[in-house]
Short mmCIF file of C-alpha atoms in Angstrom, two decimals:
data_model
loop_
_atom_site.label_atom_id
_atom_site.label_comp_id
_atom_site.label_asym_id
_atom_site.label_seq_id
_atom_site.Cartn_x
_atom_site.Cartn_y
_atom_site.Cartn_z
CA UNK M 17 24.57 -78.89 -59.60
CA UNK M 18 26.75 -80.20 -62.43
CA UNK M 19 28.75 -83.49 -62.35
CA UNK M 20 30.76 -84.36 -65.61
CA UNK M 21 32.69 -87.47 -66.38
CA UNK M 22 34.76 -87.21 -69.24
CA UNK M 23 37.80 -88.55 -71.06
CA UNK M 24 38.18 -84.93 -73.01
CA UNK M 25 39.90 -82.18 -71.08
CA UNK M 26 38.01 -79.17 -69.45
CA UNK M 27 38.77 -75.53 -69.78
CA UNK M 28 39.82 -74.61 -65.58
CA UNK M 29 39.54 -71.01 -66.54
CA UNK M 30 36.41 -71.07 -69.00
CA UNK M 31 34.77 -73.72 -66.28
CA UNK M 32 35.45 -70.94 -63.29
CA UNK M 33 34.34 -68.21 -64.93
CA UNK M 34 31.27 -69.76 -65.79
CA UNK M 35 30.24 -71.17 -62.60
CA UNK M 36 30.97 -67.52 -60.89
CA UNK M 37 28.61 -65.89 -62.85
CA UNK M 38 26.10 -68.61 -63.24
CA UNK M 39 25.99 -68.52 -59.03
CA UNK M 40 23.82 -65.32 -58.41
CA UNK M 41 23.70 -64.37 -54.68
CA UNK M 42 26.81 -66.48 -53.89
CA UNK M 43 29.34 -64.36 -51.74
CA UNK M 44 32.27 -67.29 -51.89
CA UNK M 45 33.39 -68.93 -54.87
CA UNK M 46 36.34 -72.10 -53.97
CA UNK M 47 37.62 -73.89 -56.70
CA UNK M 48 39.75 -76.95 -56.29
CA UNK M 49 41.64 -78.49 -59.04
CA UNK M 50 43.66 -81.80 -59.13
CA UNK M 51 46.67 -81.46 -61.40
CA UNK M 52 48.55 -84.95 -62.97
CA UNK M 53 51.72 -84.31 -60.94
CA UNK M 54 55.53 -85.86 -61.94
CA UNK M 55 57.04 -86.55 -57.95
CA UNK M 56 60.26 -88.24 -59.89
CA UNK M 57 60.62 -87.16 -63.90
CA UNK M 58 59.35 -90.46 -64.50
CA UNK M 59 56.24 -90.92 -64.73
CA UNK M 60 55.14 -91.15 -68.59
CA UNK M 61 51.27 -90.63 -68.53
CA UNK M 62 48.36 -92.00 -65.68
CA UNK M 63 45.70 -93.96 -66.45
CA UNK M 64 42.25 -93.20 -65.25
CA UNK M 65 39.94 -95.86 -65.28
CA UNK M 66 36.44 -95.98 -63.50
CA UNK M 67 32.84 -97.43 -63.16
CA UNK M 68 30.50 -96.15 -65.92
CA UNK M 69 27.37 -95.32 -63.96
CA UNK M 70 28.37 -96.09 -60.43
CA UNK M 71 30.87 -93.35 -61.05
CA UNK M 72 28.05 -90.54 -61.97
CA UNK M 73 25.41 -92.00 -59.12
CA UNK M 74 28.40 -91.81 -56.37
CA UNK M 75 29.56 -88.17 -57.39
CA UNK M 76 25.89 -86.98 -57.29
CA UNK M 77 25.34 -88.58 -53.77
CA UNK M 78 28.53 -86.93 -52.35
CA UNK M 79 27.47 -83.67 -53.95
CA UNK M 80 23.98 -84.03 -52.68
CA UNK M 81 25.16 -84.49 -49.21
CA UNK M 82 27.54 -81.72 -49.34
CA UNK M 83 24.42 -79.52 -50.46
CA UNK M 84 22.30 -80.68 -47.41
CA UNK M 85 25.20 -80.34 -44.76
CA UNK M 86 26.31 -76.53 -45.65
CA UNK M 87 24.29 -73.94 -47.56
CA UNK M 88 25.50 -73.78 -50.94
CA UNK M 89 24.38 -71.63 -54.03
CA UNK M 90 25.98 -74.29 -56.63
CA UNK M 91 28.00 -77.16 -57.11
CA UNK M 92 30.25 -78.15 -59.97
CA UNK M 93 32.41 -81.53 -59.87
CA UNK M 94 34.20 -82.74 -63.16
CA UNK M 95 36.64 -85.46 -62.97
CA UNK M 96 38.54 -87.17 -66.32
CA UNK M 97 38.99 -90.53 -67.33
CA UNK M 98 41.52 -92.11 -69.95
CA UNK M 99 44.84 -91.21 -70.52
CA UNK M 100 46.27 -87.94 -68.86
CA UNK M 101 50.42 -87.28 -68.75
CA UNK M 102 51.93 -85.03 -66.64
CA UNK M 103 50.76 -81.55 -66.38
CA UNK M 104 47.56 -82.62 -67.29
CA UNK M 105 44.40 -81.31 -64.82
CA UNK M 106 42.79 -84.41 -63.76
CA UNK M 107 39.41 -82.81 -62.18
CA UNK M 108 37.66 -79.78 -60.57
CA UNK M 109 34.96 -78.93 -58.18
CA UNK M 110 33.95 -76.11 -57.18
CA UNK M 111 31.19 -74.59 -54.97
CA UNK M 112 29.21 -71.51 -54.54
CA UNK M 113 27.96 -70.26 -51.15
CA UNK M 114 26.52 -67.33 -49.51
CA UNK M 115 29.65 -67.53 -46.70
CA UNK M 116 33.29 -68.66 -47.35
CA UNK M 117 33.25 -71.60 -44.21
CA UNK M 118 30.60 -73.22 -46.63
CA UNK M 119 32.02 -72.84 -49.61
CA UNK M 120 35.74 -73.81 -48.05
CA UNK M 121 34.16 -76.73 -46.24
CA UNK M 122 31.89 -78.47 -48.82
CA UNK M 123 34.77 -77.87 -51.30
CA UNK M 124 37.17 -79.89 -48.73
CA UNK M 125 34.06 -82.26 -47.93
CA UNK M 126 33.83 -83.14 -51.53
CA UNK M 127 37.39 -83.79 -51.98
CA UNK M 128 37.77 -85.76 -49.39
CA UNK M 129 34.84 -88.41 -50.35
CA UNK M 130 35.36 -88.10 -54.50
CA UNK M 131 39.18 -89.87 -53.30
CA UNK M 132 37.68 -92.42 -50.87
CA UNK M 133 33.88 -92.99 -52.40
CA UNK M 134 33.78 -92.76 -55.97
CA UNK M 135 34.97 -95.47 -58.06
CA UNK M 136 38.31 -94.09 -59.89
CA UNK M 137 41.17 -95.71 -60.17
CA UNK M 138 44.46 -94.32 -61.08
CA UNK M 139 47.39 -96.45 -63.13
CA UNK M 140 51.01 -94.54 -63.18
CA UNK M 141 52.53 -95.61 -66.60
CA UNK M 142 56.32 -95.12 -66.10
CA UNK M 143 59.48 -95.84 -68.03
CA UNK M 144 60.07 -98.74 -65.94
CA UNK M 145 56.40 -100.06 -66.07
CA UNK M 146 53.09 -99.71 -64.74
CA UNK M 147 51.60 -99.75 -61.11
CA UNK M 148 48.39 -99.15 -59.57
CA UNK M 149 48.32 -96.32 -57.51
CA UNK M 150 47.74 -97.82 -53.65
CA UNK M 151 44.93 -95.89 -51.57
CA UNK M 152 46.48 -94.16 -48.91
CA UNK M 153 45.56 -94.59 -45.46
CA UNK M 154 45.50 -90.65 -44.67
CA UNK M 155 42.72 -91.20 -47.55
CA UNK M 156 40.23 -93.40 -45.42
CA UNK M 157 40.94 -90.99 -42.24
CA UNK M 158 40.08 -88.07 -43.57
CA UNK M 159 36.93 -89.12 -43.94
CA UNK M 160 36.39 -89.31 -39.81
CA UNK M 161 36.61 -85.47 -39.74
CA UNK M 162 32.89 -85.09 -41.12
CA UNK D 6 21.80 -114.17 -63.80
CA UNK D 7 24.07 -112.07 -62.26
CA UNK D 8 26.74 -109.37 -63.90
CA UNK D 9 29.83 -109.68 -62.13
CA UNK D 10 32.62 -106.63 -62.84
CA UNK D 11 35.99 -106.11 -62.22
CA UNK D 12 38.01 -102.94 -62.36
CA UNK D 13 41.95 -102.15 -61.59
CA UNK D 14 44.42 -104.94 -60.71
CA UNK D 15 40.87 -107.18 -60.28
CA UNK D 16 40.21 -107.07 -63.58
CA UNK D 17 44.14 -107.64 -64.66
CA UNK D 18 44.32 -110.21 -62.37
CA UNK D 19 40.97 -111.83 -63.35
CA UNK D 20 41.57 -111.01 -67.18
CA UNK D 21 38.43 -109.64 -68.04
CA UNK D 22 36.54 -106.89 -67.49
CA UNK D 23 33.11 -108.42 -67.20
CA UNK D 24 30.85 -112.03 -67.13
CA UNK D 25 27.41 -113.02 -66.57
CA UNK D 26 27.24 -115.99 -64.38
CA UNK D 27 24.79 -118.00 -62.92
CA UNK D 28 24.50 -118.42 -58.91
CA UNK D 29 23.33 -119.91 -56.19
CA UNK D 30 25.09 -117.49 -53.54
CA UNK D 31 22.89 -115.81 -51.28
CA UNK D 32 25.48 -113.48 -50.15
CA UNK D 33 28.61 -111.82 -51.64
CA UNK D 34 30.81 -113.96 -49.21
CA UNK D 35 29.62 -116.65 -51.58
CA UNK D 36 29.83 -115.21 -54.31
CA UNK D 37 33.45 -114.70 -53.57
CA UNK D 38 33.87 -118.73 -52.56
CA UNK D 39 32.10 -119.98 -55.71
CA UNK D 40 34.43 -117.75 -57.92
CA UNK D 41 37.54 -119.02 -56.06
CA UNK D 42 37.02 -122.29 -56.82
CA UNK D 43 36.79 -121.84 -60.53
CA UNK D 44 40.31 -121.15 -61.02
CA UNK D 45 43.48 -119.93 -59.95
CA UNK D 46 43.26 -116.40 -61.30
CA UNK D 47 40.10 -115.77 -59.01
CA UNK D 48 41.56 -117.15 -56.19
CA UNK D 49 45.02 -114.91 -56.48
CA UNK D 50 42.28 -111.56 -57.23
CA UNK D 51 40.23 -112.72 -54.14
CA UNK D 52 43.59 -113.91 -52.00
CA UNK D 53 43.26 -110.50 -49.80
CA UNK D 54 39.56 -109.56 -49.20
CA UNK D 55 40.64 -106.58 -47.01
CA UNK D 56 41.90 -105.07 -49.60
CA UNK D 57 39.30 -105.13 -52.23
CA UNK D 58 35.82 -103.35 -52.10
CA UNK D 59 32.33 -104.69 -53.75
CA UNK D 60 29.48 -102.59 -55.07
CA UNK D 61 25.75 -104.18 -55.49
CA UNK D 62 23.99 -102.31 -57.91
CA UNK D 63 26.40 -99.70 -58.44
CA UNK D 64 26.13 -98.83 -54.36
CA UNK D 65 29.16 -99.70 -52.31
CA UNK D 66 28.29 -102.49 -49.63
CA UNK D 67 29.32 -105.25 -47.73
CA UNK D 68 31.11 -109.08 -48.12
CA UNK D 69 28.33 -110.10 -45.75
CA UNK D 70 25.68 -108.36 -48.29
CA UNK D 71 22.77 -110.56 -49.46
CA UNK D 72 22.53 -111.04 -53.38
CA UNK D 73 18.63 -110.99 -53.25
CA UNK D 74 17.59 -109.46 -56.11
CA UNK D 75 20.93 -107.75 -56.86
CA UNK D 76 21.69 -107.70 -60.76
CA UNK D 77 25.43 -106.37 -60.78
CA UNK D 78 27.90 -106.62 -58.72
CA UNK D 79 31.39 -105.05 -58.84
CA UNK D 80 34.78 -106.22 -57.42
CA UNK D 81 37.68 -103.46 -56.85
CA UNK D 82 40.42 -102.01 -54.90
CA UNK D 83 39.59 -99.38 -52.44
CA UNK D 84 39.26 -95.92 -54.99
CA UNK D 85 41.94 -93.30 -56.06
CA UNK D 86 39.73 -90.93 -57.76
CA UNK D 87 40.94 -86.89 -57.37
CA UNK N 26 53.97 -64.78 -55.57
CA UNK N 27 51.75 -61.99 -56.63
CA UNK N 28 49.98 -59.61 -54.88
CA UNK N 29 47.81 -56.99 -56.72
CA UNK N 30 46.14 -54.46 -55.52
CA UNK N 31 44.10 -52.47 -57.81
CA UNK N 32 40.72 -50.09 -58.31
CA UNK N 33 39.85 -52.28 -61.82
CA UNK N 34 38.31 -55.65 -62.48
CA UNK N 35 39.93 -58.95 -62.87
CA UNK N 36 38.69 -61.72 -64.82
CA UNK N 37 38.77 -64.79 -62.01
CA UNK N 38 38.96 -67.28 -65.50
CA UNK N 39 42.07 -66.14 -66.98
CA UNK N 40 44.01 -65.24 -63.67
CA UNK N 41 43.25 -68.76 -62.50
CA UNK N 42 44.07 -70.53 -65.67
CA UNK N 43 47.09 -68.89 -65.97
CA UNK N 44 47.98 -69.34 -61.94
CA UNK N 45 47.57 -73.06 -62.88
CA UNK N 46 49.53 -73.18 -65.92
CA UNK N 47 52.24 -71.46 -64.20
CA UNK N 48 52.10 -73.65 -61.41
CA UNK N 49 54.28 -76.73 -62.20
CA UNK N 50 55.07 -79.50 -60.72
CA UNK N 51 51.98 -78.40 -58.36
CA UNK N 52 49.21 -81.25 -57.70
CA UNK N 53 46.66 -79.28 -56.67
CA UNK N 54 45.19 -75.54 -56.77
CA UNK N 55 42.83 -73.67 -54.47
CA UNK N 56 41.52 -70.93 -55.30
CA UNK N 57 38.81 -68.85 -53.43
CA UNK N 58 36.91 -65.25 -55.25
CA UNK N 59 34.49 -62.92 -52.71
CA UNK N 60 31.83 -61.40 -54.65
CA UNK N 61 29.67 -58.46 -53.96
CA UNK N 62 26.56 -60.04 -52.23
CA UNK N 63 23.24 -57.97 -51.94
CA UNK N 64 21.53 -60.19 -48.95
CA UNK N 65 18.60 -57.78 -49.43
CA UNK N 66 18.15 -56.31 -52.30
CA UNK N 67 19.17 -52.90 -51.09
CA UNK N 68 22.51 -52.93 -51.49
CA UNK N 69 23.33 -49.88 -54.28
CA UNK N 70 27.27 -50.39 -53.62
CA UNK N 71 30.44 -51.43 -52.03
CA UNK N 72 32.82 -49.15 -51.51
CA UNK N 73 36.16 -50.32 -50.34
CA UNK N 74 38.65 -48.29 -48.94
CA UNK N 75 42.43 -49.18 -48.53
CA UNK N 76 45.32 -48.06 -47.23
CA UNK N 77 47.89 -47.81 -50.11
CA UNK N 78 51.99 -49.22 -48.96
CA UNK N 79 50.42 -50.84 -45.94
CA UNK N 80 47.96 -53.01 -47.79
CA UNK N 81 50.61 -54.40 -49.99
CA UNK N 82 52.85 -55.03 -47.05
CA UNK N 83 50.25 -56.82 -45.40
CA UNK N 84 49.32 -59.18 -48.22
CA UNK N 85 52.83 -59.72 -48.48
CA UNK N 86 53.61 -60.25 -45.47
CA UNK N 87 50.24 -63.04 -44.72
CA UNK N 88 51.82 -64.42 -48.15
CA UNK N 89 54.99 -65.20 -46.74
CA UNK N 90 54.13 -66.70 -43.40
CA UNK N 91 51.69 -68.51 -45.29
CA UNK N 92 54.47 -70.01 -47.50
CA UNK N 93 56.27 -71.14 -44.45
CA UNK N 94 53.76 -72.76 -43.35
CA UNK N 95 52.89 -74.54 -45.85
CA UNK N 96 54.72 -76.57 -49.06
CA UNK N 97 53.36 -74.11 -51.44
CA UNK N 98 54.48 -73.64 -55.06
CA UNK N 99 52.68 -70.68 -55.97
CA UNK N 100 50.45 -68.28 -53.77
CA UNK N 101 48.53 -65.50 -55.78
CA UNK N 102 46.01 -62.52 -53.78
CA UNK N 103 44.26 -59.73 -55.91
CA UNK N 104 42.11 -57.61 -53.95
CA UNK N 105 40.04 -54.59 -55.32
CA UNK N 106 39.50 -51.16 -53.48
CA UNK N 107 36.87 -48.55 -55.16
CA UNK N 108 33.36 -48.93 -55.81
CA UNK N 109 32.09 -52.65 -56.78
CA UNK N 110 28.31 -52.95 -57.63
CA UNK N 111 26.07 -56.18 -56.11
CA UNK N 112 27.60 -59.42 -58.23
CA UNK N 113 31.54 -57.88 -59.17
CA UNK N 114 34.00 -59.92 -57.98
CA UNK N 115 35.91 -58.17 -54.79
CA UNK N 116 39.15 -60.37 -54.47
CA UNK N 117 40.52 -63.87 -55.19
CA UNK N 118 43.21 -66.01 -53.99
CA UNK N 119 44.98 -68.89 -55.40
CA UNK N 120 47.27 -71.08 -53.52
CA UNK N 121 49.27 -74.32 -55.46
CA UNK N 122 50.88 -76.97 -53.50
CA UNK N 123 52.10 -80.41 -54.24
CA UNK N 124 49.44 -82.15 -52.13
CA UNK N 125 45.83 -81.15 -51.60
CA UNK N 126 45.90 -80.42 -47.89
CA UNK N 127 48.50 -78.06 -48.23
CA UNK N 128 46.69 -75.93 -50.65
CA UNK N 129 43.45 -75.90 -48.64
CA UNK N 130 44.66 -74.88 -45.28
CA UNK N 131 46.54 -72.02 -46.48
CA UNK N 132 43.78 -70.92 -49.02
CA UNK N 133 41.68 -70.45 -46.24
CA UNK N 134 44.64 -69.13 -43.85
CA UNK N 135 45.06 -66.34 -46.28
CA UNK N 136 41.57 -65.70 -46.19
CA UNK N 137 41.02 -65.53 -42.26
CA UNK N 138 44.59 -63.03 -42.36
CA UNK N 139 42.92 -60.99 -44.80
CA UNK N 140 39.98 -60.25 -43.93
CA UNK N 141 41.26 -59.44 -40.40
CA UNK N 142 44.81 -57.95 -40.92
CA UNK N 143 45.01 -56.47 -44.16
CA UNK N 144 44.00 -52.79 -44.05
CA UNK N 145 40.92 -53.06 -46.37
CA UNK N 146 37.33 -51.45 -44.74
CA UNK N 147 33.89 -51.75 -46.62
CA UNK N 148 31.00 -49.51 -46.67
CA UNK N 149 28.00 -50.46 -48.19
CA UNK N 150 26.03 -47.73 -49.62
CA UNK N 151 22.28 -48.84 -49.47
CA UNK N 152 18.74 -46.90 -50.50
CA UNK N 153 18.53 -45.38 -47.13
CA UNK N 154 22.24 -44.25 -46.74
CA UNK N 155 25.56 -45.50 -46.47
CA UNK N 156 27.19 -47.91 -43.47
CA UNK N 157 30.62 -49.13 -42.51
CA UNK N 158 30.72 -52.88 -42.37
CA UNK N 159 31.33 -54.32 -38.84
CA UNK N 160 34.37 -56.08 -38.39
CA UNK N 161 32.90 -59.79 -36.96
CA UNK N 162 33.56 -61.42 -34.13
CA UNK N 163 33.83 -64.55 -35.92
CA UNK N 164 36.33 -63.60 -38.09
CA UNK N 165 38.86 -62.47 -35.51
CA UNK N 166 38.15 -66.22 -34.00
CA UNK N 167 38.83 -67.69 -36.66
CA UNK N 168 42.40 -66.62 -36.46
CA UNK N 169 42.60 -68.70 -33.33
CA UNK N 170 42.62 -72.02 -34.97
CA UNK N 171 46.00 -71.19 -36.94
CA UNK X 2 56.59 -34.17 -37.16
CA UNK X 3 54.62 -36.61 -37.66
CA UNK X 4 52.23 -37.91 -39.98
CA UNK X 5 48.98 -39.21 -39.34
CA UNK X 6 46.55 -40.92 -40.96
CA UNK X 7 42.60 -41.65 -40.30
CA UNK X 8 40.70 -44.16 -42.46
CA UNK X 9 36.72 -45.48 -42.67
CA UNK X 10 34.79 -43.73 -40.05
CA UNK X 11 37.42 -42.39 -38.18
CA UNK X 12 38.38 -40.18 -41.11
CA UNK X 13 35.01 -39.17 -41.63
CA UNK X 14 34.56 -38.47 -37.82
CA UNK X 15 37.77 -36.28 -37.92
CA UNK X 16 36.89 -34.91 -41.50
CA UNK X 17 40.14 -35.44 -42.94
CA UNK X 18 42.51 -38.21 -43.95
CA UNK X 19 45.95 -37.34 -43.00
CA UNK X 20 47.72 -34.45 -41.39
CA UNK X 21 51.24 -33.55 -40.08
CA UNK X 22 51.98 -32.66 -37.04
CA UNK X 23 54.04 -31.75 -34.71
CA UNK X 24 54.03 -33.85 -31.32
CA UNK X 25 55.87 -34.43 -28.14
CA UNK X 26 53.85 -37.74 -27.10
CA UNK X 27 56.34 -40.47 -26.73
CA UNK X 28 53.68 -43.68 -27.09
CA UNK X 29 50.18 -43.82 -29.24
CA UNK X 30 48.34 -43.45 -26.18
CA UNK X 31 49.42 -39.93 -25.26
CA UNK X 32 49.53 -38.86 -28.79
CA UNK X 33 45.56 -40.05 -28.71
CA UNK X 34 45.47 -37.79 -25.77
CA UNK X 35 47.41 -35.17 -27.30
CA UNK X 36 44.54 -35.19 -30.40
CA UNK X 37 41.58 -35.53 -28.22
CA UNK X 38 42.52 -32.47 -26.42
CA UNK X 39 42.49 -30.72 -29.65
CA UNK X 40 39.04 -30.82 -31.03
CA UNK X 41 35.51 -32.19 -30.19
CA UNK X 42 35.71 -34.16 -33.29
CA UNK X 43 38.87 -35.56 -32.04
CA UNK X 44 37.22 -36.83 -28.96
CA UNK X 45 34.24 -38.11 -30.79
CA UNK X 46 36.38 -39.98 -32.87
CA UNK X 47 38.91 -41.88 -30.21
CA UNK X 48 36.07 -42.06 -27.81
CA UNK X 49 35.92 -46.04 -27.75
CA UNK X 50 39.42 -47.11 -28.08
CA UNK X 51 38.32 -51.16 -28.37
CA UNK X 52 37.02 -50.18 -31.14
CA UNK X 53 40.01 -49.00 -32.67
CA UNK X 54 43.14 -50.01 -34.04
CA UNK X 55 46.92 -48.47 -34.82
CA UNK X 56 49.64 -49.17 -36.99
CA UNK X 57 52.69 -47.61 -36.81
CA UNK X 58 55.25 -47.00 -40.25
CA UNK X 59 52.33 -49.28 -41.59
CA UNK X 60 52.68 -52.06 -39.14
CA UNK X 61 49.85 -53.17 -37.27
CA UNK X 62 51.23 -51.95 -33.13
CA UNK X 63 49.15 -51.23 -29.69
CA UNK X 64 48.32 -48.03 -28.09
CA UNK X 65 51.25 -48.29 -25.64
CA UNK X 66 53.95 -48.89 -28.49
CA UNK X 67 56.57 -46.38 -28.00
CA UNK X 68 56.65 -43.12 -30.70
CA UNK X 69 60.54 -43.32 -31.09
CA UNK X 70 61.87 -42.78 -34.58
CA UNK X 71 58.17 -43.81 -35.93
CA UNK X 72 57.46 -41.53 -38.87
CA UNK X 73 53.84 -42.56 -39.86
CA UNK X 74 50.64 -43.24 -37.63
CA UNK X 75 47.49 -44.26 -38.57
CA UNK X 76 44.26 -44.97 -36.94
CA UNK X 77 41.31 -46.89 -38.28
CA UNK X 78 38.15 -49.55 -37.53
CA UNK X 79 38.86 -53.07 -37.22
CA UNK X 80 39.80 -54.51 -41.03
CA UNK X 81 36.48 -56.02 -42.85
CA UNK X 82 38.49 -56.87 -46.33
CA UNK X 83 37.98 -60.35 -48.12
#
């Protein structure tokens, strides 16, 4: 298991290939990867700011529970903090499993609880000022599914 | 002494990112009253406590928490990590 | 949308970098690689045989419906026929959408469509001889939940 | 004519991957009958239809699809790609 908190921006295709061939035995590789996204042409750059500490303890928990629920050769989570603009890649997991249901599943799992559980925060900086980014309640509810 | 944090619109709200306080709370709830009473800022942060979520010792938890022993605790709107 | 079909390797770091780079305005990328897995140690080779034009069509056509489905941006399958030793990657597919749900569900649509409707058959060639891999009960279910 | 192709096991139970022929069966079903007539290795091959599947000008179809104007048929195990 890896978790990485960084401001500094990962390599997605360096970071994949790695984890594939680090995950001997693994039959299902699924990678997800969170992208800084521009809904109107106006947003000028996002703000990430989070817990130092609380931020590395919650990501290993989640992890850790995804590892005991579904049988899982790896896991790799690495999520940004700082300034990202749009375009940007924001974080990544990924996980290795002997079947593609576990690998599809604790990649989903982990998702859904690195939104709700682990203490980021996102700012949208846009021409017309800055504004938190509200949780959403489809956030919380996906949660219910596991 | 107790570490109090904010983080998001908390902490802009509060204007500052951390303080070491002394307290006589026993539980977060209290925590929360003493704070209000301070000042105006705390009182606008704290207005909604629905929509803010606390962490003792860097674990998520509860208003109704006890602070026994707790050394940190941290005040913020619900996450939007991903 | 690309669909490759093809007897030589792909390298799962640069075709997903470049599926994300190519991706804009996309929030979020899925992508899923099946790898040669030797459960016991016996496993010599894969060999994976295909039916040329029909394949293709197939992808294409699991692609497509996929697509409607789903708000996708981008939706990228490579899948390898020939001989594939214990650890080579067999196929990969990416999927980019605007919103992380999205990319998910039809990440692992493609996958259950594949594996059951594209005209790809596996034999694994083992110490004591050579075996056609049984098509799985399970994976013809899984179709059900689409 | 018609073409016809066998893949996985059902090619190497026939022994060969495609052939042309020529065939007065107007659905799959009767052409199966037409083939298992043929040869023992015919028979051996189509002897559990379940456990076979058909596509016609490359489309997946049943074994009581109609033969009419199709050009290419080909038999073969259930898919196992991914």
């Amino acid at each position: 298991m890896r978790i990485a908190v960084q401001s500094q921006p990962f390599e997605l295709g360096a970071e994949t290939e790695a984890f594939a061939s680090a995950a001997s035995g693994a039959g299902a590789i699924v990678t997800f990867t969170g992208i800084v996204r521009d809904t109107n042409q106006r947003l000028a750059a996002m703000d990430i700011e989070h817990y130092p500490g609380m931020t590395e303890k919650a990501l290993t928990s989640i992890a850790t529970e995804a590892q005991a629920r579904w049988s899982l050769s790896d896991v790799l989570v690495i999520h940004r903090h700082g300034r990202l603009v749009p375009g940007e890649m924001i974080m990544m997991v990924a996980t290795a499993a002997p079947h593609r249901a576990d690998a599809f599943a604790a990649a989903e799992y982990l998702m859904d609880y690195l939104k709700s559980r682990a203490p980021f925060w996102k700012k949208e900086i846009g021409a017309d000022g800055a504004e938190w980014v509200a949780a959403k309640d489809s956030d919380e509810a996906a949660l219910q599914r596991w | 002494m107790i570490t109090v944090l904010y983080f998001a619109w908390v902490r802009e709200r509060i204007g500052l990112p951390r303080e070491t306080l002394q307290s006589s709370a026993t539980t977060v709830a209290e925590l929360v009253a003493e704070l209000v009473a301070r000042e105006e800022r705390y009182a606008l942060a704290f207005a909604d406590l629905a929509a803010l979520r606390v962490a003792l010792d860097q674990e998520l938890s509860s208003f109704d928490a006890p602070l026994a022993g707790v050394r940190e605790v941290a005040f913020f709107p619900p996450m939007t990590g991903g």
